[in-house]
Amino acid sequence: KIALLAPTTRSNEWDQERVDKIKDIDIKIWHGTADVNVGYVYTQNFVNKLESLGKEVDFVTLEGKTHWDLDTELISEIVQFFNQSQTSSE
């Protein structure tokens, strides 16, 4: 599994070949709309690109949250996400 908090990536660098390499990896992204460090729109573009290439992404929008709100407030949800990964892969 991959969990991303306000990821920085260039969506234009993703193509079908690259997405196929991660097809079996669960991805969850949390991003706050008030993030001034990594623009929310970049994550929207990234998620849209992956989904247009057939990759399912669990994208959680956090209204009014900033770049630094995520790791402390969501730690239990992040841990649960990874624990589910271990349970489902065993």
PDB file of C-alpha atoms in Angstrom, residues 2-71:
ATOM      1  CA  ILE A   2       0.955   3.598  -0.492  1.00  0.00           C
ATOM      2  CA  ALA A   3      -0.338   6.422   1.682  1.00  0.00           C
ATOM      3  CA  LEU A   4       0.355   9.947   0.572  1.00  0.00           C
ATOM      4  CA  LEU A   5      -0.145  13.147   2.478  1.00  0.00           C
ATOM      5  CA  ALA A   6      -0.209  16.129   0.131  1.00  0.00           C
ATOM      6  CA  PRO A   7       1.946  14.393  -2.485  1.00  0.00           C
ATOM      7  CA  THR A   8       4.219  16.250  -4.837  1.00  0.00           C
ATOM      8  CA  THR A   9       4.266  14.617  -8.235  1.00  0.00           C
ATOM      9  CA  ARG A  10       4.034  15.648 -11.841  1.00  0.00           C
ATOM     10  CA  SER A  11       0.879  14.101 -13.217  1.00  0.00           C
ATOM     11  CA  ASN A  12       2.080  14.637 -16.791  1.00  0.00           C
ATOM     12  CA  GLU A  13       4.893  12.125 -16.163  1.00  0.00           C
ATOM     13  CA  TRP A  14       2.434   9.284 -15.597  1.00  0.00           C
ATOM     14  CA  ASP A  15       1.485   7.054 -18.513  1.00  0.00           C
ATOM     15  CA  GLN A  16      -0.147   3.636 -18.838  1.00  0.00           C
ATOM     16  CA  GLU A  17       3.155   1.777 -18.541  1.00  0.00           C
ATOM     17  CA  ARG A  18       4.002   3.511 -15.293  1.00  0.00           C
ATOM     18  CA  VAL A  19       0.509   3.018 -13.850  1.00  0.00           C
ATOM     19  CA  ASP A  20       0.596  -0.680 -14.773  1.00  0.00           C
ATOM     20  CA  LYS A  21       3.642  -1.082 -12.515  1.00  0.00           C
ATOM     21  CA  ILE A  22       1.558  -0.067  -9.481  1.00  0.00           C
ATOM     22  CA  LYS A  23      -1.729  -1.686 -10.490  1.00  0.00           C
ATOM     23  CA  ASP A  24      -1.762  -4.046  -7.492  1.00  0.00           C
ATOM     24  CA  ILE A  25      -0.844  -1.403  -4.910  1.00  0.00           C
ATOM     25  CA  ASP A  26      -3.583   0.278  -2.883  1.00  0.00           C
ATOM     26  CA  ILE A  27      -3.198   4.054  -2.847  1.00  0.00           C
ATOM     27  CA  LYS A  28      -4.786   6.448  -0.406  1.00  0.00           C
ATOM     28  CA  ILE A  29      -4.163  10.184  -0.492  1.00  0.00           C
ATOM     29  CA  TRP A  30      -5.172  12.790   2.065  1.00  0.00           C
ATOM     30  CA  HIS A  31      -4.870  16.455   1.097  1.00  0.00           C
ATOM     31  CA  GLY A  32      -6.065  19.632   2.742  1.00  0.00           C
ATOM     32  CA  THR A  33      -7.647  22.345   0.632  1.00  0.00           C
ATOM     33  CA  ALA A  34      -5.780  25.069   2.563  1.00  0.00           C
ATOM     34  CA  ASP A  35      -2.341  23.575   1.879  1.00  0.00           C
ATOM     35  CA  VAL A  36      -0.007  26.366   0.733  1.00  0.00           C
ATOM     36  CA  ASN A  37       3.067  24.086   0.613  1.00  0.00           C
ATOM     37  CA  VAL A  38       1.704  21.680  -1.985  1.00  0.00           C
ATOM     38  CA  GLY A  39      -1.223  23.021  -3.961  1.00  0.00           C
ATOM     39  CA  TYR A  40      -4.383  20.955  -3.665  1.00  0.00           C
ATOM     40  CA  VAL A  41      -4.903  21.230  -7.422  1.00  0.00           C
ATOM     41  CA  TYR A  42      -1.714  19.225  -8.050  1.00  0.00           C
ATOM     42  CA  THR A  43      -3.130  16.293  -6.148  1.00  0.00           C
ATOM     43  CA  GLN A  44      -6.448  16.613  -7.964  1.00  0.00           C
ATOM     44  CA  ASN A  45      -4.580  16.488 -11.274  1.00  0.00           C
ATOM     45  CA  PHE A  46      -2.533  13.475 -10.149  1.00  0.00           C
ATOM     46  CA  VAL A  47      -5.604  11.541  -9.003  1.00  0.00           C
ATOM     47  CA  ASN A  48      -7.500  12.405 -12.186  1.00  0.00           C
ATOM     48  CA  LYS A  49      -4.557  11.224 -14.294  1.00  0.00           C
ATOM     49  CA  LEU A  50      -4.247   7.902 -12.459  1.00  0.00           C
ATOM     50  CA  GLU A  51      -7.989   7.291 -12.626  1.00  0.00           C
ATOM     51  CA  SER A  52      -8.064   8.126 -16.346  1.00  0.00           C
ATOM     52  CA  LEU A  53      -5.484   5.355 -16.783  1.00  0.00           C
ATOM     53  CA  GLY A  54      -7.590   2.869 -14.819  1.00  0.00           C
ATOM     54  CA  LYS A  55      -5.911   3.128 -11.407  1.00  0.00           C
ATOM     55  CA  GLU A  56      -8.271   3.395  -8.451  1.00  0.00           C
ATOM     56  CA  VAL A  57      -7.212   5.932  -5.826  1.00  0.00           C
ATOM     57  CA  ASP A  58      -8.840   6.587  -2.465  1.00  0.00           C
ATOM     58  CA  PHE A  59      -8.620  10.391  -2.357  1.00  0.00           C
ATOM     59  CA  VAL A  60      -9.682  12.144   0.838  1.00  0.00           C
ATOM     60  CA  THR A  61     -10.262  15.895   0.652  1.00  0.00           C
ATOM     61  CA  LEU A  62      -9.825  17.689   3.953  1.00  0.00           C
ATOM     62  CA  GLU A  63     -11.670  20.987   3.781  1.00  0.00           C
ATOM     63  CA  GLY A  64      -9.756  23.880   5.302  1.00  0.00           C
ATOM     64  CA  LYS A  65      -6.808  21.749   6.422  1.00  0.00           C
ATOM     65  CA  THR A  66      -3.202  22.734   5.807  1.00  0.00           C
ATOM     66  CA  HIS A  67      -0.056  20.807   4.981  1.00  0.00           C
ATOM     67  CA  TRP A  68       0.793  20.271   8.648  1.00  0.00           C
ATOM     68  CA  ASP A  69      -2.654  19.283   9.961  1.00  0.00           C
ATOM     69  CA  LEU A  70      -2.631  15.889   8.343  1.00  0.00           C
ATOM     70  CA  ASP A  71      -0.001  13.753  10.014  1.00  0.00           C
TER      71      ASP A  71
END
